PDB file of C-alpha atoms in Angstrom:
ATOM      1  CA  MET Z 906     -14.546  57.121-176.208  1.00 52.00           C
ATOM      2  CA  ALA Z 907     -13.082  57.186-172.548  1.00 60.00           C
ATOM      3  CA  ALA Z 908     -10.367  55.261-171.373  1.00 64.00           C
ATOM      4  CA  ASN Z 909     -10.646  52.323-169.342  1.00 69.00           C
ATOM      5  CA  ARG Z 910      -8.450  49.848-167.522  1.00 73.00           C
ATOM      6  CA  THR Z 911      -9.664  46.687-169.571  1.00 72.00           C
ATOM      7  CA  TYR Z 912      -6.909  44.617-170.282  1.00 73.00           C
ATOM      8  CA  PRO Z 913      -6.672  41.396-172.930  1.00 72.00           C
ATOM      9  CA  TRP Z 914      -6.481  38.891-169.898  1.00 67.00           C
ATOM     10  CA  GLN Z 915      -9.403  40.124-168.213  1.00 71.00           C
ATOM     11  CA  GLU Z 916     -12.109  40.342-171.621  1.00 74.00           C
ATOM     12  CA  ALA Z 917     -10.372  36.721-172.158  1.00 75.00           C
ATOM     13  CA  GLY Z 918     -11.424  35.668-167.679  1.00 78.00           C
ATOM     14  CA  ILE Z 919      -7.393  34.399-167.324  1.00 79.00           C
ATOM     15  CA  ARG Z 920      -5.973  35.798-163.912  1.00 84.00           C
ATOM     16  CA  PRO Z 921      -2.706  36.943-163.855  1.00 84.00           C
ATOM     17  CA  GLN Z 922      -1.332  34.698-161.928  1.00 88.00           C
ATOM     18  CA  LYS Z 923      -1.846  32.103-164.595  1.00 88.00           C
ATOM     19  CA  ILE Z 924      -0.265  34.624-166.665  1.00 87.00           C
ATOM     20  CA  ARG Z 925       3.188  34.528-164.909  1.00 91.00           C
ATOM     21  CA  GLU Z 926       2.724  30.855-164.636  1.00 90.00           C
ATOM     22  CA  ASP Z 927       2.722  30.376-168.001  1.00 89.00           C
ATOM     23  CA  ARG Z 928       5.628  33.061-168.474  1.00 92.00           C
ATOM     24  CA  ILE Z 929       7.830  31.044-165.927  1.00 93.00           C
ATOM     25  CA  LEU Z 930       6.873  27.749-167.790  1.00 90.00           C
ATOM     26  CA  ALA Z 931       7.933  28.562-171.061  1.00 90.00           C
ATOM     27  CA  GLU Z 932      11.367  29.940-169.591  1.00 91.00           C
ATOM     28  CA  VAL Z 933      12.273  26.936-167.837  1.00 90.00           C
ATOM     29  CA  HIS Z 934      11.586  24.981-171.020  1.00 86.00           C
ATOM     30  CA  ALA Z 935      13.400  27.574-173.298  1.00 89.00           C
ATOM     31  CA  THR Z 936      16.678  27.355-170.979  1.00 89.00           C
ATOM     32  CA  GLY Z 937      16.641  23.845-170.224  1.00 86.00           C
ATOM     33  CA  GLY Z 938      15.995  24.789-166.560  1.00 88.00           C
ATOM     34  CA  ASP Z 939      18.939  27.041-165.921  1.00 91.00           C
ATOM     35  CA  SER Z 940      17.681  27.533-161.786  1.00 91.00           C
ATOM     36  CA  ARG Z 941      19.716  30.586-161.770  1.00 93.00           C
ATOM     37  CA  ARG Z 942      18.513  32.364-164.898  1.00 93.00           C
ATOM     38  CA  ILE Z 943      14.839  31.272-163.246  1.00 94.00           C
ATOM     39  CA  SER Z 944      15.051  32.884-160.334  1.00 94.00           C
ATOM     40  CA  ASP Z 945      17.080  35.925-160.988  1.00 95.00           C
ATOM     41  CA  LEU Z 946      14.701  36.676-163.900  1.00 94.00           C
ATOM     42  CA  PHE Z 947      11.138  35.856-161.748  1.00 95.00           C
ATOM     43  CA  GLY Z 948      12.133  37.182-158.414  1.00 95.00           C
ATOM     44  CA  LEU Z 949      11.221  33.434-156.810  1.00 94.00           C
ATOM     45  CA  SER Z 950      13.194  31.642-153.991  1.00 94.00           C
ATOM     46  CA  ILE Z 951      15.034  28.043-154.464  1.00 90.00           C
ATOM     47  CA  GLU Z 952      11.947  26.451-153.381  1.00 92.00           C
ATOM     48  CA  GLY Z 953      10.172  28.389-155.473  1.00 92.00           C
ATOM     49  CA  THR Z 954      12.213  27.599-158.822  1.00 92.00           C
ATOM     50  CA  ASN Z 955      12.429  23.960-158.182  1.00 91.00           C
ATOM     51  CA  ARG Z 956       8.773  23.596-158.205  1.00 90.00           C
ATOM     52  CA  TYR Z 957       8.981  24.974-161.498  1.00 90.00           C
ATOM     53  CA  LEU Z 958      12.099  22.998-162.510  1.00 89.00           C
ATOM     54  CA  GLY Z 959       9.814  19.844-161.925  1.00 86.00           C
ATOM     55  CA  ALA Z 960       7.670  20.842-164.500  1.00 81.00           C
ATOM     56  CA  LEU Z 961      10.942  20.098-167.007  1.00 77.00           C
ATOM     57  CA  GLU Z 962      10.564  16.748-166.796  1.00 75.00           C
ATOM     58  CA  HIS Z 963       6.881  15.610-166.042  1.00 72.00           C
ATOM     59  CA  PRO Z 964       5.716  12.827-168.390  1.00 71.00           C
ATOM     60  CA  ASP Z 965       2.323  14.512-169.200  1.00 69.00           C
ATOM     61  CA  LEU Z 966       4.901  17.575-170.398  1.00 63.00           C
ATOM     62  CA  THR Z 967       6.913  15.571-172.521  1.00 61.00           C
ATOM     63  CA  SER Z 968       6.820  13.894-175.926  1.00 60.00           C
ATOM     64  CA  PRO Z 969       8.895  10.208-176.006  1.00 60.00           C
ATOM     65  CA  GLY Z 970      12.147  10.813-178.048  1.00 58.00           C
ATOM     66  CA  THR Z 971      12.375  14.857-177.769  1.00 55.00           C
ATOM     67  CA  PRO Z 972      15.002  15.687-176.152  1.00 55.00           C
ATOM     68  CA  HIS Z 973      14.750  18.897-173.734  1.00 53.00           C
ATOM     69  CA  PRO Z 974      17.340  22.010-174.694  1.00 51.00           C
ATOM     70  CA  ARG Z 975      19.992  22.704-172.224  1.00 51.00           C
ATOM     71  CA  PRO Z 976      21.781  25.921-171.386  1.00 48.00           C
ATOM     72  CA  LEU Z 977      24.940  26.140-173.147  1.00 43.00           C
ATOM     73  CA  THR Z 978      28.004  24.958-170.576  1.00 42.00           C
ATOM     74  CA  PRO Z 979      31.806  27.107-170.975  1.00 39.00           C
TER      75      PRO Z 979
END
């Protein structure tokens, strides 16, 4: 069998940009909205980071009574 350059996301019909957006949003939730960490990790501008941070408290993505994790402060 010959090697090829087919990746799992190609077979599923998912675009790489959607995977990246999913990972960024997951990190936003995991860090509780640590903008510096998100910006550094993904190489985003402040404006780009703020766009993703807006999803943290979006009413369609939150459950009533479920607090969001916040980063630890010294």
